[in-house]
Amino acid sequence: MAEKTSDVVQEERVAFLAVDALSESEAVAARPSISRELASCWSARKNWRELHRPPAGRTGPLDGIRTAAVLWVVMLHTFSVIRSVVDQTETAYDGPFYYRWVLNGGFGVDMFFVLSGFLMYQILSKSIAAGTFRPLRFFLDRARRLLPAYMVVMCLFWGLQALGNDPTLPEGCNRYFWANVIFVNNFVPFKNQCMQWSWSIAVEYQFYLVSPVFVYLLVRRPVAAKRVSWIAVAVSTVLNIVLTLLGGDNYMNWVYVKPYTRISPYIFGMLSAHAVLDHGGVQNENVPRWRLRLKLAAALVLFLLPAVAAGEPTPVMIVTILFGRQIISAGLAYVIYYLVTNPDSRAARILSARPAYFMANLSYSIYLWHPPFTVFIGVPLTFVGRPLLVPTNMFGLWVLFLAVTAASVFFSLLLFQFVEKPFMNMRRVFDRCFDRRSHGADDSSNEKIEMIYTK
């Protein structure tokens, strides 16, 4: 049988996406009444069940990766509190090897961006292929997804700041809170940002603004899209290098929190999702297993190399500073591709476990909650257990990390049950009220995708 041309394969893929999106829209008719569905939005029992019971058809391995990413970030911030309170910073880089991994926890945010790019492609590709994509609605839906939990946490900590009890919030909350509401707080000087750790939420939303363009090209013009994607990665890399070298003490403001230096992981995530769709969600059986495993090993090396680079200016450290995000995100993108197309592999099954699904659903709230807890819990514990809680003592680090994680998970459960999930449910009800069933990007199947925050 003659091989299919690329045009034929592309037409079949677009047709498949279109049929899939339309079939989801037809399923809306089977839903219960609007009043009953609205009442069920706040059902604690229903929301709890959806929190820990994975839906059918989910991309399971992403749960474990998201869990690892948020815990890595929490570990970094925990360690940072110890270093700021206990004056033993000089031992941080000279200590045990595993501290290098902890110190590079900032790459956990890049992992989030890779996952977000992957999931945004899944969400957008169906509606774009079906011709039902509505830009304004997409951007409003994204804001509605992010803002409820975000605003609750910001208001609570802003109130604590007003009482003089919250050292984690700068004075900028009184002046620049509006920047958080419209997702531009990463363009406020870093020292004046409200909830400084929320810069990544602003960057995330700014990625949403360009996502439809990338996904449209990948769906309709994949060859041209890949060229555009690689050009964007190259430009971002050059900007990262130039601004890092010229910025000096302005690294946080010029480089660290800006979308144009952070977009590479997001693009790699979209390219990974596109590759999965190209192969129908399964691995190509014509490729020898040894070759796949060799590629996977190379991807893991790329992923792990920047994660353990720290210390004096060595070649590895310099490469990590200049190209670390590109290296780690490219490696992770292929790891995701391998796991998704090999769901029966041992690694994919482990990452798809129920505890990972539970933690992945809470990852957004954990990210919002954990920095203040590193201070509220970390500072008292550090002074009480000063001989143990030092950068060279792993036991102290784990004690504080577990305490911060436990507190963050507890409050994240409350936030998910009574704010985050109800507003996700209410969005579906509002969509029905305004008769927007033709838009495939946020119908029931994609609600399962969005159960896990694309942070």
XYZ file of C-alpha atoms in Angstrom:
455
model
C 0.000 0.000 0.000
C 1.374 3.403 -0.934
C 2.341 5.652 1.934
C 0.038 8.560 2.712
C 1.258 11.993 1.753
C 1.729 14.610 4.448
C -1.301 16.534 3.124
C -3.524 13.477 3.481
C -2.273 12.798 6.989
C -2.881 16.432 7.931
C -6.442 16.353 6.543
C -7.192 13.151 8.479
C -5.882 14.674 11.715
C -7.987 17.833 11.325
C -11.038 15.757 10.483
C -10.489 13.566 13.542
C -10.260 16.600 15.830
C -13.352 18.183 14.307
C -15.490 15.054 14.717
C -14.267 14.624 18.285
C -15.149 18.220 19.206
C -18.604 18.035 17.631
C -19.421 14.738 19.352
C -18.594 16.367 22.710
C -20.978 19.222 21.958
C -23.807 16.794 21.227
C -23.292 15.186 24.640
C -24.373 18.406 26.382
C -28.027 17.523 25.782
C -27.740 14.660 28.275
C -26.855 16.962 31.171
C -29.281 17.593 34.070
C -31.279 20.792 34.402
C -29.443 24.068 34.911
C -30.908 24.642 38.388
C -29.901 21.182 39.570
C -26.416 21.528 38.112
C -25.994 24.961 39.711
C -26.960 23.551 43.108
C -24.475 20.725 42.708
C -21.583 23.118 42.050
C -21.098 23.585 45.789
C -21.597 19.984 46.758
C -18.683 19.132 49.062
C -19.267 15.415 48.531
C -19.256 15.716 44.752
C -16.184 17.952 44.716
C -14.319 15.641 47.084
C -15.150 12.654 44.897
C -13.854 14.421 41.805
C -10.736 15.489 43.672
C -9.443 11.996 44.348
C -11.177 9.822 41.724
C -9.403 10.139 38.375
C -11.730 10.451 35.361
C -11.496 8.052 32.459
C -9.266 9.102 29.603
C -7.027 11.451 31.556
C -3.353 11.853 30.668
C -2.177 10.118 33.819
C 1.621 10.585 33.747
C 1.203 14.351 33.857
C -0.197 14.032 37.391
C 3.034 12.676 38.817
C 5.154 15.217 36.941
C 3.004 18.085 38.210
C 3.224 16.763 41.761
C 7.017 16.548 41.523
C 7.170 20.101 40.138
C 5.154 21.728 42.930
C 6.998 19.809 45.659
C 10.322 20.826 44.142
C 9.305 24.495 44.311
C 8.120 24.104 47.914
C 11.433 22.472 48.809
C 13.377 25.378 47.304
C 11.410 27.995 49.217
C 11.708 25.984 52.415
C 15.468 25.847 52.053
C 15.572 29.568 51.223
C 13.907 30.402 54.546
C 16.505 28.384 56.444
C 19.321 30.129 54.597
C 17.837 33.578 55.256
C 17.373 32.992 58.998
C 20.437 30.872 59.732
C 23.578 32.602 58.528
C 25.279 29.631 56.926
C 24.761 30.527 53.293
C 28.358 29.713 52.470
C 27.714 26.022 53.121
C 24.820 25.808 50.670
C 26.849 25.098 47.551
C 29.642 23.265 49.324
C 27.330 20.916 51.161
C 26.002 17.492 50.127
C 25.368 16.817 46.466
C 21.587 16.690 46.896
C 21.512 20.347 47.946
C 22.310 21.263 44.365
C 19.038 19.655 43.359
C 17.158 21.571 46.071
C 18.727 24.898 45.128
C 17.593 24.542 41.523
C 13.946 24.122 42.485
C 13.153 27.163 40.362
C 13.148 24.806 37.395
C 9.926 23.415 38.844
C 8.188 26.476 37.393
C 9.591 25.601 33.962
C 8.133 22.122 34.414
C 4.760 23.774 35.008
C 5.131 25.735 31.794
C 5.927 22.583 29.790
C 2.837 20.873 31.211
C 0.732 23.965 30.546
C 1.810 24.106 26.905
C 0.973 20.420 26.513
C -2.509 20.805 28.023
C -3.321 24.057 26.218
C -2.639 22.332 22.925
C -5.040 19.558 23.931
C -7.717 22.101 24.826
C -7.358 24.417 21.844
C -6.649 21.981 19.016
C -10.155 20.491 19.036
C -12.037 23.775 18.774
C -9.620 25.214 16.209
C -9.905 22.111 14.035
C -13.706 22.238 14.288
C -13.794 25.958 13.480
C -15.557 26.798 16.763
C -12.771 28.647 18.561
C -13.817 31.979 20.091
C -10.813 34.034 21.225
C -12.619 36.358 23.648
C -14.353 33.505 25.378
C -11.121 31.550 25.649
C -9.329 34.457 27.335
C -12.252 35.074 29.712
C -12.418 31.372 30.563
C -8.734 31.360 31.387
C -9.188 34.356 33.685
C -12.198 32.752 35.346
C -10.143 29.634 35.922
C -7.262 31.460 37.598
C -8.811 34.378 39.459
C -11.200 32.970 42.123
C -8.645 31.043 44.204
C -5.956 33.610 43.405
C -8.040 36.540 44.629
C -9.133 34.742 47.805
C -5.532 34.044 48.800
C -4.397 37.559 47.882
C -7.186 39.200 49.886
C -6.453 37.054 52.930
C -2.767 37.856 52.943
C -3.409 41.478 52.075
C -5.590 41.638 55.162
C -2.837 40.079 57.242
C -0.430 42.630 55.874
C -2.764 45.427 56.915
C -2.688 44.013 60.453
C 1.082 43.969 60.327
C 1.280 40.188 60.687
C 2.481 39.139 57.264
C 6.185 39.683 56.481
C 5.910 37.970 53.102
C 4.004 40.771 51.365
C 5.768 44.001 50.399
C 4.149 47.421 50.548
C 3.446 47.008 46.838
C 0.190 45.162 47.594
C -1.397 48.460 48.544
C -0.221 50.120 45.348
C -0.076 47.359 42.757
C -2.817 44.844 43.618
C -4.565 45.796 40.356
C -1.600 44.411 38.427
C -2.303 40.952 39.857
C -5.960 41.178 38.847
C -5.110 41.822 35.182
C -2.059 39.518 35.124
C 0.674 42.101 34.557
C 2.281 42.047 38.011
C 5.456 40.559 36.517
C 6.079 43.982 34.919
C 5.991 45.700 38.317
C 9.475 46.044 39.900
C 10.041 42.735 41.648
C 10.611 44.186 45.108
C 7.228 45.966 44.890
C 5.168 43.062 43.562
C 2.205 41.876 45.567
C 2.597 38.147 46.314
C 5.971 38.027 44.612
C 5.685 34.313 43.922
C 2.587 34.928 41.764
C 4.668 36.348 38.900
C 4.414 32.946 37.191
C 0.610 33.193 37.082
C 0.926 36.452 35.141
C 3.456 34.872 32.776
C 1.123 31.897 32.343
C -1.763 34.114 31.298
C 0.456 36.044 28.914
C 1.314 32.718 27.269
C -2.417 32.135 26.801
C -2.582 35.291 24.675
C -0.274 33.791 22.036
C -1.343 30.143 22.387
C -4.135 30.290 19.765
C -1.656 31.444 17.126
C 0.782 28.611 17.807
C -1.939 25.965 18.036
C -3.671 27.194 14.866
C -0.414 26.905 12.947
C 0.330 23.475 14.409
C -3.123 22.210 13.446
C -3.394 23.851 10.015
C 0.218 24.471 8.964
C 2.414 22.140 11.022
C 5.598 22.554 8.973
C 5.463 26.343 9.147
C 4.462 26.153 12.812
C 7.523 24.154 13.754
C 9.740 26.709 12.038
C 8.019 29.559 13.865
C 8.320 27.664 17.139
C 12.038 27.087 16.797
C 12.580 30.717 15.800
C 10.666 31.798 18.919
C 12.804 29.493 21.081
C 15.987 30.877 19.494
C 14.922 34.496 20.012
C 13.945 33.787 23.618
C 17.297 32.095 24.235
C 19.244 35.020 22.779
C 17.247 37.485 24.873
C 17.889 35.379 27.961
C 21.645 35.418 27.324
C 21.907 39.107 26.423
C 19.726 40.355 29.267
C 21.467 38.078 31.768
C 24.882 39.410 30.760
C 23.776 43.054 30.677
C 21.306 43.055 33.533
C 23.639 42.494 36.459
C 21.601 43.088 39.621
C 18.476 43.543 37.479
C 18.273 39.821 36.658
C 14.947 39.332 38.458
C 13.311 42.278 36.685
C 14.897 41.869 33.260
C 15.023 38.106 32.870
C 13.533 35.905 35.565
C 9.898 37.051 35.512
C 9.439 38.036 31.870
C 7.416 36.021 29.324
C 9.823 36.569 26.437
C 12.624 34.822 28.353
C 10.349 32.079 29.732
C 8.344 30.965 26.710
C 10.652 28.164 25.517
C 9.288 25.532 27.971
C 5.729 26.412 26.972
C 6.530 25.958 23.283
C 8.246 22.634 23.928
C 5.115 21.480 25.755
C 2.900 22.327 22.771
C 5.282 20.594 20.369
C 5.207 17.495 22.573
C 1.391 17.424 22.530
C 1.396 17.904 18.763
C 3.783 14.970 18.359
C 1.531 12.776 20.513
C -1.484 13.644 18.354
C 0.497 13.001 15.184
C 1.035 9.407 16.326
C -2.539 8.913 17.487
C -1.503 8.800 21.130
C 0.564 5.619 20.717
C 4.217 4.973 20.094
C 5.367 4.224 16.552
C 5.767 0.435 16.432
C 8.242 0.682 13.564
C 10.836 2.348 15.777
C 13.086 -0.173 17.593
C 12.651 -0.258 21.356
C 16.354 0.278 21.965
C 16.223 3.507 20.009
C 13.266 4.780 22.029
C 15.043 3.937 25.275
C 18.204 5.624 24.076
C 16.237 8.786 23.294
C 14.545 8.571 26.683
C 17.909 8.209 28.435
C 19.273 11.225 26.557
C 16.158 13.235 27.475
C 16.551 12.308 31.142
C 20.173 13.432 31.078
C 19.101 16.752 29.574
C 16.416 17.077 32.233
C 18.670 16.209 35.175
C 21.863 18.028 34.171
C 20.705 21.582 34.986
C 18.966 20.331 38.137
C 22.255 19.442 39.844
C 24.382 22.339 38.602
C 25.443 24.759 41.337
C 28.484 26.260 42.966
C 31.461 28.033 41.474
C 31.387 29.212 37.816
C 32.090 25.935 36.044
C 31.221 25.213 32.392
C 28.157 23.227 33.500
C 27.008 26.056 35.761
C 27.458 28.680 33.043
C 25.545 26.557 30.531
C 22.801 26.076 33.121
C 22.430 29.820 33.723
C 22.278 30.632 30.016
C 20.487 27.579 28.584
C 19.097 25.716 31.607
C 15.419 26.335 30.870
C 15.744 25.265 27.258
C 17.709 22.137 28.171
C 15.486 20.961 31.014
C 12.235 21.715 29.170
C 13.337 19.985 25.974
C 14.280 16.903 27.979
C 11.008 16.951 29.910
C 8.960 17.439 26.729
C 10.356 14.223 25.263
C 9.914 12.386 28.580
C 6.243 13.409 28.541
C 5.888 12.295 24.940
C 7.395 8.909 25.784
C 5.218 8.401 28.876
C 1.982 9.451 27.173
C 2.600 7.209 24.168
C 3.676 4.332 26.431
C 0.970 4.410 29.131
C 1.613 0.794 30.128
C 5.243 1.407 31.038
C 6.168 1.092 34.690
C 7.108 4.768 34.996
C 3.806 5.894 33.440
C 1.806 3.690 35.830
C 3.653 5.037 38.866
C 3.173 8.650 37.825
C -0.533 7.981 37.155
C -1.262 6.714 40.681
C -4.188 8.139 42.632
C -2.055 10.054 45.170
C -0.389 11.857 42.268
C -3.797 12.768 40.829
C -4.890 14.099 44.221
C -1.783 16.250 44.641
C -1.869 17.432 41.026
C -5.394 18.769 41.493
C -4.223 20.728 44.525
C -1.006 21.958 42.911
C -2.378 25.407 42.019
C -3.635 26.049 45.545
C -0.444 24.642 47.062
C 1.569 27.022 44.919
C -0.563 29.942 46.150
C -0.464 28.989 49.816
C 3.019 27.671 50.517
C 5.308 30.774 50.554
C 3.669 32.420 53.591
C 3.729 29.098 55.420
C 7.467 28.795 54.875
C 7.729 31.998 56.935
C 4.962 31.407 59.489
C 6.191 27.885 60.210
C 9.817 28.102 59.168
C 10.970 31.088 61.190
C 9.706 29.816 64.602
C 10.965 26.302 63.901
C 14.329 27.653 62.827
C 14.853 29.530 66.082
C 13.536 26.707 68.254
C 15.613 24.038 66.533
C 18.539 26.175 65.442
C 21.174 23.413 65.856
C 19.176 21.107 63.545
C 17.724 23.512 61.003
C 20.895 24.479 59.192
C 21.732 24.067 55.497
C 24.095 21.159 56.221
C 21.484 19.153 58.117
C 19.039 17.342 55.830
C 16.875 16.275 58.767
C 15.974 19.852 59.628
C 15.193 20.647 56.014
C 12.843 17.681 55.754
C 11.079 18.588 59.014
C 10.328 22.086 57.798
C 9.453 20.888 54.289
C 6.934 18.340 55.595
C 5.388 20.892 57.956
C 4.995 23.493 55.213
C 3.642 20.902 52.779
C 1.109 19.558 55.296
C -0.196 23.050 56.096
C -0.356 23.975 52.411
C -2.231 20.791 51.508
C -4.765 21.313 54.311
C -5.622 24.865 53.280
C -5.506 23.885 49.613
C -8.191 21.275 50.289
C -10.442 23.982 51.693
C -9.698 26.316 48.800
C -10.352 23.613 46.232
C -13.566 22.391 47.845
C -15.208 25.751 48.428
C -13.708 28.114 45.839
C -11.684 26.553 43.045
C -13.871 23.598 42.069
C -17.259 25.321 42.565
C -16.239 28.110 40.197
C -15.036 25.543 37.688
C -18.447 23.884 37.932
C -20.305 27.177 37.658
C -18.532 28.003 34.432
C -20.196 25.034 32.755
C -23.587 26.211 34.010
C -23.023 29.750 32.706
C -21.980 28.331 29.351
C -25.277 26.501 29.095
C -27.227 29.630 30.053
C -25.668 31.535 27.173
C -26.011 28.596 24.791
C -22.322 28.271 23.937
C -22.329 24.578 23.332
C -20.683 24.900 19.942
C -17.340 25.799 21.530
C -15.467 22.545 21.966
C -12.594 23.855 24.036
C -14.386 23.890 27.358
C -17.011 21.182 27.135
C -17.174 18.312 29.562
C -14.170 16.354 28.361
C -11.910 19.377 28.548
C -13.220 20.153 32.013
C -11.503 16.914 33.015
C -8.297 18.241 31.513
C -8.670 21.520 33.402
C -9.310 19.769 36.710
C -5.531 19.865 36.916
C -4.395 23.455 36.870
C -2.110 24.269 33.963
C 0.199 26.308 36.100
